[in-house]
Amino acid sequence: MDDQRPRARATKRGEADDGDVTTIVAPATPAGSGAVSILRLSGPETFPIACRMTGVNPSHVPSRALTRCTVRDGRGEEIDSGLVVFFPAPRSFTGEDVAEIHLHGNPVLVEWAAAAACALGAVPAAPGEFSRRAFLNGKMDLTQAEALADLITAKTDGAARAALRQLRGGIREAISPLRGQIVSLLTLLEASIDFSDDDIPLVSNDQVKERVSELRKKTGRCLESYARGHRYRDGATVAIAGVANVGKSRLLNRLLGEERAIVTEIPGTTRDYLSGEISLSGVPLRLVDTAGLREAEDPVEREGVRRSREIIAGADLTLFVLDGSRPVHEGDLEAYREVADRPHLVLLNKQDLPAVEEGALFRGSGRKATVSVSAKTGEGVGALLRAIARDLGPEEDAIMAEAPLTRLRHLEAVRKADVALGRAQEAAGRDLSLEFLAADIREAAQALAELTGEIAPEEVLSAIFRSFCIGK
Amino acid sequence: MSVYEYPKEYDVVVVGGGHAGCEAALAAARMGCSTLLLTINADTIGLMSCNPAIGGLAKGHLVREIDALGGEMGRNIDATGIQFRQLNTSKGPAVRSSRAQADKQLYRLRMKKILESTYGLDVKQAMVDAVFAEGGKAKGVDTSLGVRYRGKTVLLCTGTFLKGLVHIGLVNFPAGRAGDFPAMKLSDSLKELGFSVGRLKTGTTPRLDGKTIDFSRTAPQWGDDPPVPFSFGNREIRRPQVACYVTYTNERTHEAIRSGLSRSPLYSGVIRGIGPRYCPSIEDKVVRFADKERHHVFLEPEGLRTAEYYPNGVSTSLPYDIQVKMLRTIRGLEEVEIVRPGYAIEYDFVDPVQLVPSLETKVVENLFHAGQINGTSGYEEAGAQGVVAGINAARRVQGKEPVLFQRSEAYIGVLIDDLVTKGAQEPYRMFTSRAEYRLLLREDNADLRLSETGHRVGLLAAERYEEFRAKREGLSSLISILETSRVPAGHPLARAVEEAGGAPVRPGTGYAELLRRPEVTAALIVANDPDLARFSPEVVSQAELIVKFDGYIRRQEEEAKKLRKYEEVKFPGDFPFESVYGLSTEVRDKLVRVRPVSIGQAQRIPGVTPAAVALLLVALKKGRAATQASG
Ligand SMILES: Cc1cc2nc3c(=O)[nH]c(=O)nc-3n(C[C@H](O)[C@H](O)[C@H](O)COP(=O)(O)OP(=O)(O)OC[C@H]3O[C@@H](n4cnc5c(N)ncnc54)[C@H](O)[C@@H]3O)c2cc1C
């Protein structure tokens, strides 16, 4: 996740009188249609970014000609095989350096590639931004301009539909309660700045800090929900843990067998764990059986326990298995300590035998639910899969397929807001005066404008007049 | 009535001797235009209709900007102010504002004298009834005496006078302001020319006889010592300073107010015009915030040579008997006598979306509007528009491009852009929260932002410009010293910082780095480095701001720069907003109403989407291509 973070490139100061120093990226083909998707980049960093992504150096190939390439993200992971074409400034659509990367017509690939470009320093283009730049650089002739007008209206409809879809879930929904909070915080700040000679309550830095940390929880949750969506592509790891003889291996086999879409079944590299992959409502899941969790004497076994811990630490979810047919013993509790703070489900296995244990002792902070199963008979496995899916599944799969760019823009917006809020927290900590906190909060509001709607000064002023008795 | 054509044609004819009119006439005349100022009563030139104070939050910024351009308001208040205060000093450097109580009569007299002593400026008493226009161009004005004054440009700065209607309880009568004739015909002439005219309302407090106030039952409030002048050209204030007094309303006051509501023109529906929400009457405050137990009342002297006091906080249009009853419940005012009752006034205004940002009207060429006629309220807002209209009328006469102000450059830019882009739904006043680049628009740097422009247009006096240049050079050399100097081992500065409670200073630490520490001030650095003693305190404190808050300031500067690009993409005057392909009806209507001058302005019209902006760009390009093809 971290290396996916778009790095806003510091704009060089004293650069030619030019505000648009960013490099923008967007699909140049309508979302979700056609056999080929084209990703277009424009701006000063276009060539370095495209070169990193395609391995093709623009100075080694002819301009305006298609070159075969393998498209990779910044980590070197392969996205697709495709084509790339470079248009050096000024002979390009926008008049800036432009590159187009042709991919197979799969929206997930396009999003991945766009996200990769962002991670390398590009920002998602605003609607119509390519045309705007083209225009500002004097690059449009009459026919192009007419054709573009059609395209933009078409795009607006599409954008409206995409926005509606966004409303069903995902970032927008996660972020919308933020609006009211930002307005009310700004109201407080601006009231004590603009009406300080009126008789109104003052805000303290501590109050601001508290409110901002509330806001940051929301942006944080939203960034996390994107990370979840990411599992759609990258897959998730589910560890199976517990002491020996509670039925872990059998459970693994049952899960792999239950899901017909087994991709691989790889024997473990050590004798201590096995793993396999299944696809659960579209999310590739890697299931890993760990060695029994107990302090061991035998060095080989000890190594196994160490590895198990590592797997649990890196897993998106751990299934902690108990033998439900016998009472809990000290070993179970000790093993549980290893998973208690990580996201986990408590499984009471062996439901085919008379149940004794209820799992009531296992209440770690990371616990999501308790599920009863029988790995032997398959009883309860459906419920288990649903529980896993609930926890890991992409909440926004529909959106991802249909509006990749909008989503990416929104994510970018949330990130910017989060950064600005972080600055506000820091400023409050340093006891800077209110106007600096207000500047940061306003910047956050500005960043989110596309999701929450613009928060205009008029709206804040109205809120002030409504809530405070202003005026001498 | 036969018309007498006055034999002299003026470059600029200004109608109205209020705060907008005075600045406009002075600016035009100082820029070399033959200028005529017409006003209903030559005794009320520069009169403050309402409170005897200049400046205040965001308004102080406007005064400093007017001054930086070469306007008069700052100097006038410096010469006639009787209590100066810096507001908001704890809230941050950019929202700090100056405010001063004025001796109301001295203020007006000095302003009048300045007008009279300005070369090329004639002042005449006249009631203007109509704008005289031919072929869509203003050519002069007609007065109630049948005189036609010809002017190449005409500026209307008529304040609250157009069909002014004063209300006190259920009694009402036409007046431009209590005690002044109204202008009953001019707004009809504007309607005939095609302007849409609306109605707004404002109000003021009663004036009290100071010898009937028991000041011992109130708390005095003094100004700053020493007082800080408004004008960049002034170093000190010499006039003796006086106190204001604070008292409060109470439950009995509120009861008295409630007992009069049935005879309030506001609550009985007699007043139709929309009043300012930020300046509610006391009856409004009592009704809307019923659980508030008391409200501030500031007793402000109207001047040194009068006993009248202005009770700030109790603006009212309640009937006279209720005003008496209500005031006498207030601590210190138990036996107060009213000199002049409070009142509300309704007046015609001309919706400012009918203006371009130079303040010229779109309907009639060479006609400019400034001040309350544009739906604003406040002396400072009026003065700021006056300067701009005066400059641009003069530029028109000189055949030069108008001077426009960016939002990121001045509150004046914010003010005018808001007016011409959004219109006025209620009386508009400035707040710092209206400026998106607030950290850039400080009182202390108004000269850095605007004096170059003031000089370029020929308004700022030469010696002021020289002073300004010296200051600017001093500032940039001090900043570069701070950025490049390092503290040598054993330097007294290191010791001074440590003595002030700061962490130890390693030798080689940069001055700027040191200054970014919260506990270190520029004054401390300057005091410990004799090489820096030559810089003036203003330069030192400004350098401190720039260095300390570098990150914040730079971020806003970069944002502003990005947006400026869109201000530079202009629509031709005849751009067909009606027929741009692909726009929704709603967006199209808005564009047609405002007729933005640039893409930047179009983007700020509420409801205009980024997609609509892209379509406008396309249409703009198309239009340009078509003209090229045909031309
Ligand atoms: C009752 C009242 C209450 C107010 N309350 C507040 C307040 O609480 N806060 C605040 O900030 N501001 C307030 N104001 C507003 C403030 O006084 C004005 O905004 C400011 O004075 C406007 O300046 P101006 O130059 O536009 O017009 P004005 O100062 O009103 O001056 C208008 C000038 O035009 C002249 N004139 C008008 N018509 C003609 C004509 N046809 N021919 C010739 N001359 C003409 C008049 O004689 C006058 O000299 C109030 C004003 C009034 C009257």
PDB file of N, CA, C and O and ligand atoms in Angstrom, chain B residues 15-21 38-41 44 47 49-51 59 126-128 157-162 176-177 183 186 202-204 279 310 343 345 370-373 376-379 382, ligand 1:
ATOM      1  N   VAL B  15     -20.865  61.121  -9.100  1.00  0.00           N
ATOM      2  CA  VAL B  15     -22.092  61.505  -8.402  1.00  0.00           C
ATOM      3  C   VAL B  15     -22.049  60.919  -6.997  1.00  0.00           C
ATOM      4  O   VAL B  15     -22.027  59.693  -6.836  1.00  0.00           O
ATOM      5  N   GLY B  16     -22.010  61.766  -5.979  1.00  0.00           N
ATOM      6  CA  GLY B  16     -22.014  61.287  -4.597  1.00  0.00           C
ATOM      7  C   GLY B  16     -20.723  61.614  -3.885  1.00  0.00           C
ATOM      8  O   GLY B  16     -19.642  61.239  -4.339  1.00  0.00           O
ATOM      9  N   GLY B  17     -20.835  62.299  -2.762  1.00  0.00           N
ATOM     10  CA  GLY B  17     -19.649  62.678  -1.990  1.00  0.00           C
ATOM     11  C   GLY B  17     -19.495  61.850  -0.738  1.00  0.00           C
ATOM     12  O   GLY B  17     -19.019  62.323   0.284  1.00  0.00           O
ATOM     13  N   GLY B  18     -19.899  60.565  -0.794  1.00  0.00           N
ATOM     14  CA  GLY B  18     -19.669  59.649   0.328  1.00  0.00           C
ATOM     15  C   GLY B  18     -18.272  59.053   0.218  1.00  0.00           C
ATOM     16  O   GLY B  18     -17.385  59.614  -0.437  1.00  0.00           O
ATOM     17  N   HIS B  19     -18.092  57.914   0.840  1.00  0.00           N
ATOM     18  CA  HIS B  19     -16.748  57.332   0.914  1.00  0.00           C
ATOM     19  C   HIS B  19     -16.278  56.789  -0.421  1.00  0.00           C
ATOM     20  O   HIS B  19     -15.101  56.853  -0.755  1.00  0.00           O
ATOM     21  N   ALA B  20     -17.194  56.273  -1.211  1.00  0.00           N
ATOM     22  CA  ALA B  20     -16.828  55.809  -2.542  1.00  0.00           C
ATOM     23  C   ALA B  20     -16.540  57.005  -3.445  1.00  0.00           C
ATOM     24  O   ALA B  20     -15.521  57.050  -4.140  1.00  0.00           O
ATOM     25  N   GLY B  21     -17.446  57.966  -3.419  1.00  0.00           N
ATOM     26  CA  GLY B  21     -17.319  59.126  -4.305  1.00  0.00           C
ATOM     27  C   GLY B  21     -16.048  59.922  -4.046  1.00  0.00           C
ATOM     28  O   GLY B  21     -15.370  60.352  -4.983  1.00  0.00           O
ATOM     29  N   LEU B  38     -20.330  65.785  -7.901  1.00  0.00           N
ATOM     30  CA  LEU B  38     -21.646  66.358  -7.607  1.00  0.00           C
ATOM     31  C   LEU B  38     -22.225  65.656  -6.398  1.00  0.00           C
ATOM     32  O   LEU B  38     -22.219  64.418  -6.330  1.00  0.00           O
ATOM     33  N   THR B  39     -22.747  66.445  -5.452  1.00  0.00           N
ATOM     34  CA  THR B  39     -23.340  65.779  -4.300  1.00  0.00           C
ATOM     35  C   THR B  39     -24.499  66.609  -3.768  1.00  0.00           C
ATOM     36  O   THR B  39     -24.560  67.831  -3.988  1.00  0.00           O
ATOM     37  N   ILE B  40     -25.432  65.945  -3.111  1.00  0.00           N
ATOM     38  CA  ILE B  40     -26.683  66.607  -2.743  1.00  0.00           C
ATOM     39  C   ILE B  40     -26.444  67.757  -1.773  1.00  0.00           C
ATOM     40  O   ILE B  40     -27.080  68.794  -1.858  1.00  0.00           O
ATOM     41  N   ASN B  41     -25.516  67.541  -0.831  1.00  0.00           N
ATOM     42  CA  ASN B  41     -25.263  68.563   0.162  1.00  0.00           C
ATOM     43  C   ASN B  41     -23.754  68.645   0.402  1.00  0.00           C
ATOM     44  O   ASN B  41     -23.152  67.698   0.902  1.00  0.00           O
ATOM     45  N   THR B  44     -22.070  67.557   3.690  1.00  0.00           N
ATOM     46  CA  THR B  44     -22.003  66.174   4.181  1.00  0.00           C
ATOM     47  C   THR B  44     -20.981  65.336   3.421  1.00  0.00           C
ATOM     48  O   THR B  44     -21.014  64.111   3.456  1.00  0.00           O
ATOM     49  N   LEU B  47     -19.147  62.250   5.072  1.00  0.00           N
ATOM     50  CA  LEU B  47     -19.835  62.023   6.349  1.00  0.00           C
ATOM     51  C   LEU B  47     -20.011  60.517   6.597  1.00  0.00           C
ATOM     52  O   LEU B  47     -20.329  59.762   5.686  1.00  0.00           O
ATOM     53  N   SER B  49     -22.243  57.796   7.812  1.00  0.00           N
ATOM     54  CA  SER B  49     -23.681  57.681   8.059  1.00  0.00           C
ATOM     55  C   SER B  49     -23.972  56.938   9.342  1.00  0.00           C
ATOM     56  O   SER B  49     -25.008  57.131   9.953  1.00  0.00           O
ATOM     57  N   CYS B  50     -23.066  56.069   9.706  1.00  0.00           N
ATOM     58  CA  CYS B  50     -23.411  55.134  10.778  1.00  0.00           C
ATOM     59  C   CYS B  50     -22.394  55.278  11.895  1.00  0.00           C
ATOM     60  O   CYS B  50     -22.295  56.343  12.497  1.00  0.00           O
ATOM     61  N   ASN B  51     -21.607  54.251  12.173  1.00  0.00           N
ATOM     62  CA  ASN B  51     -20.741  54.338  13.351  1.00  0.00           C
ATOM     63  C   ASN B  51     -19.505  55.188  13.096  1.00  0.00           C
ATOM     64  O   ASN B  51     -18.988  55.231  11.977  1.00  0.00           O
ATOM     65  N   LYS B  59     -11.938  44.860   7.331  1.00  0.00           N
ATOM     66  CA  LYS B  59     -12.104  46.224   6.840  1.00  0.00           C
ATOM     67  C   LYS B  59     -10.800  47.001   6.983  1.00  0.00           C
ATOM     68  O   LYS B  59     -10.453  47.813   6.122  1.00  0.00           O
ATOM     69  N   ALA B 126     -25.424  69.435  -6.079  1.00  0.00           N
ATOM     70  CA  ALA B 126     -26.481  69.218  -7.075  1.00  0.00           C
ATOM     71  C   ALA B 126     -27.149  67.878  -6.819  1.00  0.00           C
ATOM     72  O   ALA B 126     -26.528  66.955  -6.315  1.00  0.00           O
ATOM     73  N   MET B 127     -28.418  67.820  -7.186  1.00  0.00           N
ATOM     74  CA  MET B 127     -29.150  66.554  -7.113  1.00  0.00           C
ATOM     75  C   MET B 127     -29.215  65.993  -8.526  1.00  0.00           C
ATOM     76  O   MET B 127     -29.808  66.609  -9.419  1.00  0.00           O
ATOM     77  N   VAL B 128     -28.589  64.849  -8.720  1.00  0.00           N
ATOM     78  CA  VAL B 128     -28.597  64.259 -10.056  1.00  0.00           C
ATOM     79  C   VAL B 128     -29.867  63.414 -10.219  1.00  0.00           C
ATOM     80  O   VAL B 128     -30.170  62.562  -9.380  1.00  0.00           O
ATOM     81  N   CYS B 157     -21.974  56.922  -7.206  1.00  0.00           N
ATOM     82  CA  CYS B 157     -21.575  56.501  -5.857  1.00  0.00           C
ATOM     83  C   CYS B 157     -22.611  57.041  -4.881  1.00  0.00           C
ATOM     84  O   CYS B 157     -22.305  57.865  -4.028  1.00  0.00           O
ATOM     85  N   THR B 158     -23.847  56.592  -5.055  1.00  0.00           N
ATOM     86  CA  THR B 158     -24.975  57.281  -4.421  1.00  0.00           C
ATOM     87  C   THR B 158     -25.418  56.673  -3.103  1.00  0.00           C
ATOM     88  O   THR B 158     -26.415  57.114  -2.525  1.00  0.00           O
ATOM     89  N   GLY B 159     -24.714  55.622  -2.629  1.00  0.00           N
ATOM     90  CA  GLY B 159     -24.962  55.118  -1.278  1.00  0.00           C
ATOM     91  C   GLY B 159     -26.386  54.662  -1.034  1.00  0.00           C
ATOM     92  O   GLY B 159     -26.983  53.979  -1.862  1.00  0.00           O
ATOM     93  N   THR B 160     -26.927  55.075   0.107  1.00  0.00           N
ATOM     94  CA  THR B 160     -28.271  54.640   0.496  1.00  0.00           C
ATOM     95  C   THR B 160     -29.339  55.616   0.021  1.00  0.00           C
ATOM     96  O   THR B 160     -30.465  55.585   0.491  1.00  0.00           O
ATOM     97  N   PHE B 161     -28.965  56.495  -0.919  1.00  0.00           N
ATOM     98  CA  PHE B 161     -29.868  57.618  -1.202  1.00  0.00           C
ATOM     99  C   PHE B 161     -30.952  57.324  -2.240  1.00  0.00           C
ATOM    100  O   PHE B 161     -31.917  58.072  -2.339  1.00  0.00           O
ATOM    101  N   LEU B 162     -30.765  56.256  -3.055  1.00  0.00           N
ATOM    102  CA  LEU B 162     -31.731  56.038  -4.140  1.00  0.00           C
ATOM    103  C   LEU B 162     -33.059  55.567  -3.551  1.00  0.00           C
ATOM    104  O   LEU B 162     -33.154  54.474  -3.009  1.00  0.00           O
ATOM    105  N   GLY B 176     -32.413  60.290   2.274  1.00  0.00           N
ATOM    106  CA  GLY B 176     -31.208  59.589   1.817  1.00  0.00           C
ATOM    107  C   GLY B 176     -30.490  58.953   2.984  1.00  0.00           C
ATOM    108  O   GLY B 176     -29.746  57.980   2.849  1.00  0.00           O
ATOM    109  N   ARG B 177     -30.752  59.529   4.152  1.00  0.00           N
ATOM    110  CA  ARG B 177     -30.177  59.117   5.423  1.00  0.00           C
ATOM    111  C   ARG B 177     -30.866  60.091   6.362  1.00  0.00           C
ATOM    112  O   ARG B 177     -31.329  61.141   5.877  1.00  0.00           O
ATOM    113  N   ALA B 183     -32.645  60.700  -3.172  1.00  0.00           N
ATOM    114  CA  ALA B 183     -32.583  60.873  -4.633  1.00  0.00           C
ATOM    115  C   ALA B 183     -33.727  60.048  -5.208  1.00  0.00           C
ATOM    116  O   ALA B 183     -33.632  58.830  -5.295  1.00  0.00           O
ATOM    117  N   LEU B 186     -33.164  59.137  -9.736  1.00  0.00           N
ATOM    118  CA  LEU B 186     -32.015  58.559 -10.448  1.00  0.00           C
ATOM    119  C   LEU B 186     -32.194  57.065 -10.742  1.00  0.00           C
ATOM    120  O   LEU B 186     -31.858  56.596 -11.832  1.00  0.00           O
ATOM    121  N   THR B 202     -30.806  48.642   5.696  1.00  0.00           N
ATOM    122  CA  THR B 202     -29.821  48.612   6.769  1.00  0.00           C
ATOM    123  C   THR B 202     -30.349  49.470   7.916  1.00  0.00           C
ATOM    124  O   THR B 202     -31.446  50.030   7.811  1.00  0.00           O
ATOM    125  N   GLY B 203     -29.608  49.545   8.997  1.00  0.00           N
ATOM    126  CA  GLY B 203     -30.141  50.300  10.130  1.00  0.00           C
ATOM    127  C   GLY B 203     -29.032  50.872  10.980  1.00  0.00           C
ATOM    128  O   GLY B 203     -27.863  50.524  10.820  1.00  0.00           O
ATOM    129  N   THR B 204     -29.384  51.755  11.876  1.00  0.00           N
ATOM    130  CA  THR B 204     -28.383  52.366  12.739  1.00  0.00           C
ATOM    131  C   THR B 204     -28.945  52.586  14.146  1.00  0.00           C
ATOM    132  O   THR B 204     -30.139  52.402  14.371  1.00  0.00           O
ATOM    133  N   CYS B 279     -25.293  42.197  10.779  1.00  0.00           N
ATOM    134  CA  CYS B 279     -25.477  43.470  11.455  1.00  0.00           C
ATOM    135  C   CYS B 279     -26.929  43.580  11.890  1.00  0.00           C
ATOM    136  O   CYS B 279     -27.646  44.472  11.469  1.00  0.00           O
ATOM    137  N   TYR B 310     -22.346  57.086  20.337  1.00  0.00           N
ATOM    138  CA  TYR B 310     -22.910  56.085  19.442  1.00  0.00           C
ATOM    139  C   TYR B 310     -22.939  54.761  20.204  1.00  0.00           C
ATOM    140  O   TYR B 310     -21.882  54.191  20.485  1.00  0.00           O
ATOM    141  N   TYR B 343     -32.800  54.196  13.406  1.00  0.00           N
ATOM    142  CA  TYR B 343     -33.765  53.975  12.319  1.00  0.00           C
ATOM    143  C   TYR B 343     -33.254  52.902  11.364  1.00  0.00           C
ATOM    144  O   TYR B 343     -32.074  52.534  11.391  1.00  0.00           O
ATOM    145  N   ILE B 345     -33.257  51.938   7.141  1.00  0.00           N
ATOM    146  CA  ILE B 345     -33.462  52.609   5.855  1.00  0.00           C
ATOM    147  C   ILE B 345     -33.486  51.573   4.733  1.00  0.00           C
ATOM    148  O   ILE B 345     -32.680  50.645   4.722  1.00  0.00           O
ATOM    149  N   ALA B 370     -19.947  52.443  -7.888  1.00  0.00           N
ATOM    150  CA  ALA B 370     -19.093  52.084  -6.755  1.00  0.00           C
ATOM    151  C   ALA B 370     -19.798  52.391  -5.442  1.00  0.00           C
ATOM    152  O   ALA B 370     -20.557  53.359  -5.341  1.00  0.00           O
ATOM    153  N   GLY B 371     -19.560  51.521  -4.459  1.00  0.00           N
ATOM    154  CA  GLY B 371     -20.092  51.751  -3.118  1.00  0.00           C
ATOM    155  C   GLY B 371     -21.407  51.040  -2.884  1.00  0.00           C
ATOM    156  O   GLY B 371     -21.711  50.029  -3.518  1.00  0.00           O
ATOM    157  N   GLN B 372     -22.177  51.616  -1.987  1.00  0.00           N
ATOM    158  CA  GLN B 372     -23.399  50.938  -1.544  1.00  0.00           C
ATOM    159  C   GLN B 372     -24.404  50.725  -2.672  1.00  0.00           C
ATOM    160  O   GLN B 372     -25.255  49.856  -2.590  1.00  0.00           O
ATOM    161  N   ILE B 373     -24.320  51.484  -3.737  1.00  0.00           N
ATOM    162  CA  ILE B 373     -25.201  51.270  -4.892  1.00  0.00           C
ATOM    163  C   ILE B 373     -24.999  49.851  -5.429  1.00  0.00           C
ATOM    164  O   ILE B 373     -25.899  49.265  -6.018  1.00  0.00           O
ATOM    165  N   THR B 376     -23.110  46.764  -1.398  1.00  0.00           N
ATOM    166  CA  THR B 376     -22.210  46.542  -0.264  1.00  0.00           C
ATOM    167  C   THR B 376     -22.661  47.401   0.903  1.00  0.00           C
ATOM    168  O   THR B 376     -23.555  48.236   0.776  1.00  0.00           O
ATOM    169  N   SER B 377     -22.044  47.193   2.053  1.00  0.00           N
ATOM    170  CA  SER B 377     -22.262  48.112   3.151  1.00  0.00           C
ATOM    171  C   SER B 377     -20.923  48.348   3.808  1.00  0.00           C
ATOM    172  O   SER B 377     -20.050  47.482   3.794  1.00  0.00           O
ATOM    173  N   GLY B 378     -20.737  49.513   4.328  1.00  0.00           N
ATOM    174  CA  GLY B 378     -19.467  49.832   4.993  1.00  0.00           C
ATOM    175  C   GLY B 378     -18.676  50.882   4.255  1.00  0.00           C
ATOM    176  O   GLY B 378     -18.662  50.921   3.028  1.00  0.00           O
ATOM    177  N   TYR B 379     -18.012  51.727   5.034  1.00  0.00           N
ATOM    178  CA  TYR B 379     -17.210  52.813   4.453  1.00  0.00           C
ATOM    179  C   TYR B 379     -16.020  52.252   3.675  1.00  0.00           C
ATOM    180  O   TYR B 379     -15.649  52.765   2.625  1.00  0.00           O
ATOM    181  N   ALA B 382     -16.912  50.668   0.457  1.00  0.00           N
ATOM    182  CA  ALA B 382     -17.249  51.745  -0.485  1.00  0.00           C
ATOM    183  C   ALA B 382     -15.974  52.425  -0.982  1.00  0.00           C
ATOM    184  O   ALA B 382     -15.772  52.597  -2.187  1.00  0.00           O
TER     185      ALA B 382
HETATM  186  C1  LIG C   1     -28.786  54.039   8.489  1.00  0.00           C
HETATM  187  C2  LIG C   1     -27.509  53.477   8.010  1.00  0.00           C
HETATM  188  C3  LIG C   1     -26.950  52.438   8.688  1.00  0.00           C
HETATM  189  C4  LIG C   1     -25.757  51.889   8.286  1.00  0.00           C
HETATM  190  N1  LIG C   1     -25.235  50.901   9.019  1.00  0.00           N
HETATM  191  C5  LIG C   1     -24.042  50.397   8.695  1.00  0.00           C
HETATM  192  C6  LIG C   1     -23.430  49.420   9.461  1.00  0.00           C
HETATM  193  O1  LIG C   1     -23.966  49.011  10.472  1.00  0.00           O
HETATM  194  N2  LIG C   1     -22.244  48.914   9.090  1.00  0.00           N
HETATM  195  C7  LIG C   1     -21.644  49.351   7.999  1.00  0.00           C
HETATM  196  O2  LIG C   1     -20.572  48.873   7.696  1.00  0.00           O
HETATM  197  N3  LIG C   1     -22.183  50.260   7.245  1.00  0.00           N
HETATM  198  C8  LIG C   1     -23.366  50.805   7.574  1.00  0.00           C
HETATM  199  N4  LIG C   1     -23.924  51.784   6.827  1.00  0.00           N
HETATM  200  C9  LIG C   1     -23.377  51.929   5.543  1.00  0.00           C
HETATM  201  C10 LIG C   1     -22.306  52.952   5.315  1.00  0.00           C
HETATM  202  O3  LIG C   1     -22.699  54.156   5.810  1.00  0.00           O
HETATM  203  C11 LIG C   1     -22.254  52.947   3.845  1.00  0.00           C
HETATM  204  O4  LIG C   1     -21.999  51.667   3.361  1.00  0.00           O
HETATM  205  C12 LIG C   1     -21.223  53.820   3.241  1.00  0.00           C
HETATM  206  O5  LIG C   1     -21.335  55.094   3.726  1.00  0.00           O
HETATM  207  C13 LIG C   1     -21.464  53.789   1.763  1.00  0.00           C
HETATM  208  O6  LIG C   1     -20.667  54.682   1.137  1.00  0.00           O
HETATM  209  P1  LIG C   1     -21.095  55.282  -0.240  1.00  0.00           P
HETATM  210  O7  LIG C   1     -20.004  56.157  -0.631  1.00  0.00           O
HETATM  211  O8  LIG C   1     -21.454  54.188  -1.154  1.00  0.00           O
HETATM  212  O9  LIG C   1     -22.422  56.075   0.029  1.00  0.00           O
HETATM  213  P2  LIG C   1     -22.806  57.162   1.089  1.00  0.00           P
HETATM  214  O10 LIG C   1     -21.801  57.307   2.131  1.00  0.00           O
HETATM  215  O11 LIG C   1     -24.181  56.842   1.461  1.00  0.00           O
HETATM  216  O12 LIG C   1     -22.776  58.472   0.241  1.00  0.00           O
HETATM  217  C14 LIG C   1     -23.644  58.703  -0.829  1.00  0.00           C
HETATM  218  C15 LIG C   1     -23.405  60.103  -1.344  1.00  0.00           C
HETATM  219  O13 LIG C   1     -24.044  60.266  -2.571  1.00  0.00           O
HETATM  220  C16 LIG C   1     -24.739  61.479  -2.586  1.00  0.00           C
HETATM  221  N5  LIG C   1     -25.845  61.280  -3.521  1.00  0.00           N
HETATM  222  C17 LIG C   1     -26.743  60.281  -3.529  1.00  0.00           C
HETATM  223  N6  LIG C   1     -27.595  60.395  -4.529  1.00  0.00           N
HETATM  224  C18 LIG C   1     -27.234  61.516  -5.197  1.00  0.00           C
HETATM  225  C19 LIG C   1     -27.751  62.160  -6.323  1.00  0.00           C
HETATM  226  N7  LIG C   1     -28.796  61.685  -6.977  1.00  0.00           N
HETATM  227  N8  LIG C   1     -27.158  63.288  -6.743  1.00  0.00           N
HETATM  228  C20 LIG C   1     -26.077  63.771  -6.082  1.00  0.00           C
HETATM  229  N9  LIG C   1     -25.561  63.196  -5.025  1.00  0.00           N
HETATM  230  C21 LIG C   1     -26.121  62.071  -4.569  1.00  0.00           C
HETATM  231  C22 LIG C   1     -25.129  61.704  -1.174  1.00  0.00           C
HETATM  232  O14 LIG C   1     -25.355  63.054  -0.919  1.00  0.00           O
HETATM  233  C23 LIG C   1     -23.923  61.174  -0.440  1.00  0.00           C
HETATM  234  O15 LIG C   1     -22.960  62.160  -0.333  1.00  0.00           O
HETATM  235  C24 LIG C   1     -25.130  52.360   7.173  1.00  0.00           C
HETATM  236  C25 LIG C   1     -25.694  53.403   6.470  1.00  0.00           C
HETATM  237  C26 LIG C   1     -26.864  53.973   6.897  1.00  0.00           C
HETATM  238  C27 LIG C   1     -27.463  55.116   6.136  1.00  0.00           C
END
